[in-house]
PDB file of C-alpha atoms in Angstrom:
ATOM      1  CA  MET A   1      39.907   0.921  11.343  1.00 53.00           C
ATOM      2  CA  ASN A   2      36.523   0.256  12.002  1.00 70.00           C
ATOM      3  CA  MET A   3      34.124   3.259  11.484  1.00 82.00           C
ATOM      4  CA  GLU A   4      30.661   3.112  13.553  1.00 87.00           C
ATOM      5  CA  TYR A   5      27.815   3.721  11.082  1.00 90.00           C
ATOM      6  CA  ARG A   6      26.182   5.980  14.036  1.00 91.00           C
ATOM      7  CA  LYS A   7      29.096   8.518  13.363  1.00 93.00           C
ATOM      8  CA  ILE A   8      28.322   8.915   9.483  1.00 95.00           C
ATOM      9  CA  VAL A   9      26.652  11.931   8.116  1.00 95.00           C
ATOM     10  CA  SER A  10      25.185  13.291   4.904  1.00 95.00           C
ATOM     11  CA  VAL A  11      26.146  17.043   4.799  1.00 95.00           C
ATOM     12  CA  THR A  12      24.021  19.331   2.753  1.00 94.00           C
ATOM     13  CA  GLY A  13      25.455  20.873  -0.328  1.00 93.00           C
ATOM     14  CA  MET A  14      28.332  18.480  -0.283  1.00 93.00           C
ATOM     15  CA  SER A  15      28.443  15.117  -2.375  1.00 91.00           C
ATOM     16  CA  GLY A  16      29.619  11.940  -0.550  1.00 94.00           C
ATOM     17  CA  LEU A  17      29.029  10.408   3.032  1.00 96.00           C
ATOM     18  CA  TYR A  18      31.480  11.666   6.014  1.00 96.00           C
ATOM     19  CA  GLU A  19      32.487  10.589   9.277  1.00 95.00           C
ATOM     20  CA  LEU A  20      31.806  13.267  12.180  1.00 95.00           C
ATOM     21  CA  MET A  21      34.959  13.695  13.901  1.00 95.00           C
ATOM     22  CA  SER A  22      33.794  16.144  16.473  1.00 94.00           C
ATOM     23  CA  SER A  23      31.191  18.793  16.652  1.00 91.00           C
ATOM     24  CA  LYS A  24      31.178  22.113  17.995  1.00 89.00           C
ATOM     25  CA  SER A  25      28.713  25.100  18.424  1.00 90.00           C
ATOM     26  CA  ASP A  26      29.017  26.254  15.200  1.00 93.00           C
ATOM     27  CA  GLY A  27      29.830  23.325  13.060  1.00 94.00           C
ATOM     28  CA  GLY A  28      31.722  20.113  12.761  1.00 95.00           C
ATOM     29  CA  ILE A  29      34.869  18.522  11.855  1.00 96.00           C
ATOM     30  CA  VAL A  30      34.151  15.611   9.288  1.00 96.00           C
ATOM     31  CA  ARG A  31      36.597  13.447   7.173  1.00 96.00           C
ATOM     32  CA  SER A  32      35.224  12.323   3.603  1.00 95.00           C
ATOM     33  CA  LEU A  33      34.728   8.304   3.388  1.00 95.00           C
ATOM     34  CA  GLU A  34      35.722   8.229  -0.186  1.00 94.00           C
ATOM     35  CA  ASP A  35      39.237  10.600   0.205  1.00 93.00           C
ATOM     36  CA  LYS A  36      39.747  10.675   3.829  1.00 93.00           C
ATOM     37  CA  SER A  37      40.116  14.145   3.755  1.00 94.00           C
ATOM     38  CA  THR A  38      39.245  15.856   6.965  1.00 96.00           C
ATOM     39  CA  LYS A  39      37.493  19.631   6.936  1.00 95.00           C
ATOM     40  CA  PHE A  40      35.660  21.943   9.255  1.00 96.00           C
ATOM     41  CA  VAL A  41      32.006  22.514   8.092  1.00 95.00           C
ATOM     42  CA  SER A  42      29.726  25.103   9.108  1.00 95.00           C
ATOM     43  CA  ASN A  43      26.423  25.014  10.537  1.00 92.00           C
ATOM     44  CA  ARG A  44      25.483  28.038   9.249  1.00 94.00           C
ATOM     45  CA  ILE A  45      25.716  27.001   5.812  1.00 94.00           C
ATOM     46  CA  HIS A  46      25.282  23.361   5.798  1.00 94.00           C
ATOM     47  CA  SER A  47      23.430  20.982   8.062  1.00 93.00           C
ATOM     48  CA  PHE A  48      24.125  17.484   9.066  1.00 93.00           C
ATOM     49  CA  SER A  49      21.902  14.272   8.603  1.00 94.00           C
ATOM     50  CA  GLN A  50      23.056  11.075  10.633  1.00 94.00           C
ATOM     51  CA  LEU A  51      22.382   8.179   8.401  1.00 94.00           C
ATOM     52  CA  GLU A  52      20.940   6.328  11.520  1.00 92.00           C
ATOM     53  CA  GLY A  53      18.417   8.871  11.906  1.00 93.00           C
ATOM     54  CA  ILE A  54      17.072   8.691   8.121  1.00 94.00           C
ATOM     55  CA  GLU A  55      13.889   6.969   7.843  1.00 95.00           C
ATOM     56  CA  VAL A  56      12.196   5.758   4.177  1.00 96.00           C
ATOM     57  CA  TYR A  57       8.691   5.672   3.403  1.00 95.00           C
ATOM     58  CA  THR A  58       7.058   2.172   2.910  1.00 94.00           C
ATOM     59  CA  GLN A  59       3.445   1.131   2.413  1.00 93.00           C
ATOM     60  CA  ASP A  60       2.709   0.350   6.356  1.00 91.00           C
ATOM     61  CA  GLU A  61       5.504   2.418   8.775  1.00 93.00           C
ATOM     62  CA  ASN A  62       8.379   4.187   7.669  1.00 94.00           C
ATOM     63  CA  VAL A  63      11.924   2.040   8.282  1.00 95.00           C
ATOM     64  CA  ASN A  64      15.146   3.054   9.195  1.00 95.00           C
ATOM     65  CA  LEU A  65      17.682   3.745   6.163  1.00 95.00           C
ATOM     66  CA  ALA A  66      19.946   0.835   7.877  1.00 94.00           C
ATOM     67  CA  GLU A  67      16.955  -1.607   6.838  1.00 95.00           C
ATOM     68  CA  VAL A  68      17.199  -0.992   3.066  1.00 95.00           C
ATOM     69  CA  PHE A  69      20.927  -1.163   3.357  1.00 95.00           C
ATOM     70  CA  ASP A  70      20.646  -4.538   4.877  1.00 94.00           C
ATOM     71  CA  ALA A  71      17.883  -5.759   2.314  1.00 94.00           C
ATOM     72  CA  MET A  72      20.467  -4.450  -0.455  1.00 94.00           C
ATOM     73  CA  LYS A  73      23.132  -6.521   1.228  1.00 94.00           C
ATOM     74  CA  GLN A  74      21.060  -9.915   1.318  1.00 93.00           C
ATOM     75  CA  SER A  75      19.873  -9.449  -2.005  1.00 92.00           C
ATOM     76  CA  SER A  76      21.137 -11.462  -5.048  1.00 90.00           C
ATOM     77  CA  GLU A  77      19.842  -8.612  -7.542  1.00 91.00           C
ATOM     78  CA  LYS A  78      22.379  -6.816  -9.592  1.00 93.00           C
ATOM     79  CA  MET A  79      22.839  -3.468  -8.006  1.00 93.00           C
ATOM     80  CA  PRO A  80      22.334  -0.902 -10.903  1.00 93.00           C
ATOM     81  CA  ALA A  81      25.002   2.131 -10.878  1.00 89.00           C
ATOM     82  CA  SER A  82      24.194   5.012  -9.017  1.00 82.00           C
ATOM     83  CA  ASN A  83      23.442   7.175 -12.308  1.00 86.00           C
ATOM     84  CA  ALA A  84      21.241   4.240 -14.274  1.00 90.00           C
ATOM     85  CA  ASP A  85      18.132   4.802 -15.682  1.00 93.00           C
ATOM     86  CA  THR A  86      15.092   6.091 -13.827  1.00 93.00           C
ATOM     87  CA  ASN A  87      13.132   2.573 -14.678  1.00 93.00           C
ATOM     88  CA  GLU A  88      16.049   0.645 -13.965  1.00 95.00           C
ATOM     89  CA  VAL A  89      16.317   1.909 -10.176  1.00 95.00           C
ATOM     90  CA  LYS A  90      12.884   1.438  -9.774  1.00 95.00           C
ATOM     91  CA  LYS A  91      12.849  -2.235 -10.922  1.00 95.00           C
ATOM     92  CA  TYR A  92      15.690  -2.690  -8.574  1.00 96.00           C
ATOM     93  CA  PHE A  93      14.346  -1.410  -5.445  1.00 96.00           C
ATOM     94  CA  GLU A  94      10.647  -3.024  -6.547  1.00 95.00           C
ATOM     95  CA  LYS A  95      12.687  -6.573  -6.116  1.00 95.00           C
ATOM     96  CA  VAL A  96      15.224  -6.046  -3.514  1.00 96.00           C
ATOM     97  CA  PHE A  97      12.650  -3.831  -0.983  1.00 96.00           C
ATOM     98  CA  PRO A  98       9.112  -4.204  -2.241  1.00 95.00           C
ATOM     99  CA  ALA A  99       7.552  -2.474   1.009  1.00 94.00           C
ATOM    100  CA  MET A 100       9.360   0.519  -0.282  1.00 96.00           C
ATOM    101  CA  ASP A 101       6.314   3.461  -1.133  1.00 95.00           C
ATOM    102  CA  MET A 102       7.630   4.092  -4.702  1.00 93.00           C
ATOM    103  CA  GLU A 103       4.925   7.268  -5.119  1.00 93.00           C
ATOM    104  CA  ARG A 104       6.704   8.746  -1.982  1.00 95.00           C
ATOM    105  CA  VAL A 105      10.402   7.915  -2.481  1.00 95.00           C
ATOM    106  CA  TYR A 106      11.707   9.980  -5.081  1.00 95.00           C
ATOM    107  CA  THR A 107      14.062   8.205  -7.707  1.00 94.00           C
ATOM    108  CA  SER A 108      16.840  10.659  -6.889  1.00 94.00           C
ATOM    109  CA  ASP A 109      16.758   9.515  -3.088  1.00 94.00           C
ATOM    110  CA  MET A 110      16.865   6.062  -4.367  1.00 95.00           C
ATOM    111  CA  LYS A 111      19.986   6.713  -6.778  1.00 95.00           C
ATOM    112  CA  LYS A 112      21.405   8.485  -3.508  1.00 95.00           C
ATOM    113  CA  MET A 113      20.781   5.292  -1.401  1.00 95.00           C
ATOM    114  CA  ILE A 114      22.674   3.299  -4.163  1.00 96.00           C
ATOM    115  CA  LYS A 115      25.483   5.653  -4.045  1.00 95.00           C
ATOM    116  CA  TRP A 116      25.627   5.853  -0.217  1.00 95.00           C
ATOM    117  CA  TYR A 117      25.477   2.042   0.179  1.00 95.00           C
ATOM    118  CA  GLU A 118      28.506   1.781  -2.370  1.00 94.00           C
ATOM    119  CA  ILE A 119      30.658   4.496  -0.167  1.00 95.00           C
ATOM    120  CA  LEU A 120      29.655   2.766   3.081  1.00 94.00           C
ATOM    121  CA  THR A 121      30.836  -1.053   1.705  1.00 93.00           C
ATOM    122  CA  LYS A 122      33.961   0.238   0.171  1.00 93.00           C
ATOM    123  CA  ALA A 123      34.867   2.065   3.471  1.00 91.00           C
ATOM    124  CA  GLY A 124      34.087  -0.920   5.358  1.00 90.00           C
ATOM    125  CA  VAL A 125      31.523   0.506   7.824  1.00 89.00           C
ATOM    126  CA  GLU A 126      29.225  -2.103   9.622  1.00 89.00           C
ATOM    127  CA  ILE A 127      25.904  -1.028   8.807  1.00 87.00           C
ATOM    128  CA  LYS A 128      24.031  -1.540  12.198  1.00 83.00           C
ATOM    129  CA  LEU A 129      22.004   0.766  14.027  1.00 79.00           C
ATOM    130  CA  SER A 130      23.277   1.553  17.872  1.00 73.00           C
ATOM    131  CA  SER A 131      21.481  -0.414  20.840  1.00 65.00           C
ATOM    132  CA  GLY A 132      19.430   2.967  21.467  1.00 55.00           C
ATOM    133  CA  GLU A 133      17.594   2.370  18.197  1.00 45.00           C
ATOM    134  CA  GLU A 134      16.590  -0.843  18.814  1.00 43.00           C
ATOM    135  CA  THR A 135      14.257  -0.021  21.755  1.00 35.00           C
ATOM    136  CA  LEU A 136      12.971   2.716  19.735  1.00 39.00           C
ATOM    137  CA  THR A 137       9.071   2.251  20.470  1.00 37.00           C
ATOM    138  CA  ASP A 138       9.932   2.040  24.323  1.00 38.00           C
ATOM    139  CA  ALA A 139      12.124   5.175  24.162  1.00 36.00           C
ATOM    140  CA  HIS A 140       9.207   7.178  21.991  1.00 39.00           C
ATOM    141  CA  THR A 141       6.461   5.867  25.154  1.00 34.00           C
ATOM    142  CA  ASP A 142       9.000   7.410  27.319  1.00 40.00           C
ATOM    143  CA  ALA A 143       9.734  10.391  25.867  1.00 38.00           C
ATOM    144  CA  ASP A 144       5.972  11.213  25.195  1.00 40.00           C
ATOM    145  CA  LYS A 145       5.642  10.601  28.895  1.00 38.00           C
ATOM    146  CA  LYS A 146       8.030  13.102  29.848  1.00 38.00           C
ATOM    147  CA  THR A 147       7.325  15.666  27.330  1.00 37.00           C
ATOM    148  CA  ALA A 148       3.716  15.495  28.242  1.00 40.00           C
ATOM    149  CA  ALA A 149       4.757  15.705  32.136  1.00 39.00           C
ATOM    150  CA  LYS A 150       6.745  18.775  31.512  1.00 39.00           C
ATOM    151  CA  ALA A 151       4.134  20.542  29.325  1.00 40.00           C
ATOM    152  CA  SER A 152       1.661  20.209  32.224  1.00 38.00           C
ATOM    153  CA  SER A 153       4.230  21.928  34.451  1.00 37.00           C
ATOM    154  CA  LYS A 154       5.067  24.243  32.385  1.00 39.00           C
ATOM    155  CA  ALA A 155       1.331  25.222  31.753  1.00 40.00           C
ATOM    156  CA  ALA A 156       1.124  25.149  35.491  1.00 39.00           C
ATOM    157  CA  ALA A 157       4.079  27.532  36.148  1.00 39.00           C
ATOM    158  CA  VAL A 158       2.436  30.016  33.371  1.00 41.00           C
ATOM    159  CA  LYS A 159      -0.790  30.078  35.217  1.00 43.00           C
ATOM    160  CA  SER A 160       0.423  31.115  38.507  1.00 41.00           C
ATOM    161  CA  GLY A 161       2.831  33.401  36.962  1.00 44.00           C
ATOM    162  CA  HIS A 162       2.413  37.306  37.338  1.00 47.00           C
ATOM    163  CA  ALA A 163       2.272  39.684  34.333  1.00 47.00           C
ATOM    164  CA  LYS A 164       5.322  40.668  32.950  1.00 48.00           C
ATOM    165  CA  LYS A 165       6.069  44.708  33.495  1.00 50.00           C
ATOM    166  CA  ILE A 166       6.609  46.466  30.369  1.00 51.00           C
ATOM    167  CA  THR A 167       9.728  48.765  30.904  1.00 56.00           C
ATOM    168  CA  ALA A 168      10.595  50.193  27.384  1.00 54.00           C
ATOM    169  CA  PRO A 169      10.194  53.633  27.092  1.00 59.00           C
ATOM    170  CA  ARG A 170       7.596  55.046  24.650  1.00 60.00           C
ATOM    171  CA  LYS A 171       8.105  56.195  21.377  1.00 64.00           C
ATOM    172  CA  MET A 172       7.038  59.712  21.034  1.00 64.00           C
ATOM    173  CA  ALA A 173       5.129  61.081  17.968  1.00 59.00           C
TER     174      ALA A 173
END
């Protein structure tokens, strides 16, 4: 069974990573990558973050988390434990991914990246972005143009619209 990276989510308030099985208007059904348990998670209490959408601060432009995972995979450096010393974790990422902005990326986030990478490799998830993500810059420019066009058409509609009549009864003092 090969899971898709685009279906992997992190859920606030719950440790580990999950595969999003299906989503509903009030939450989602997720399966843990560690113990394979399936449960419903309400979006009133928790929020979902797709790993594919998470970016990491660098000195230049932000990079997708998958790029950091790829650098970790390609590296010959010994990966520290996810509960390792702060300095050990920072030194590891300085060697593996030197472009990372060490001042803006917290050590707790670095430890989480190590833990997530371990979970993903144990579960046999192929870490790659979906084809839509690869043309991210083109998609942004098209989306920006569409958003600007919608905004200008909405502005024109507002200008030509009539004032809304208030029909609520007045409060008597």
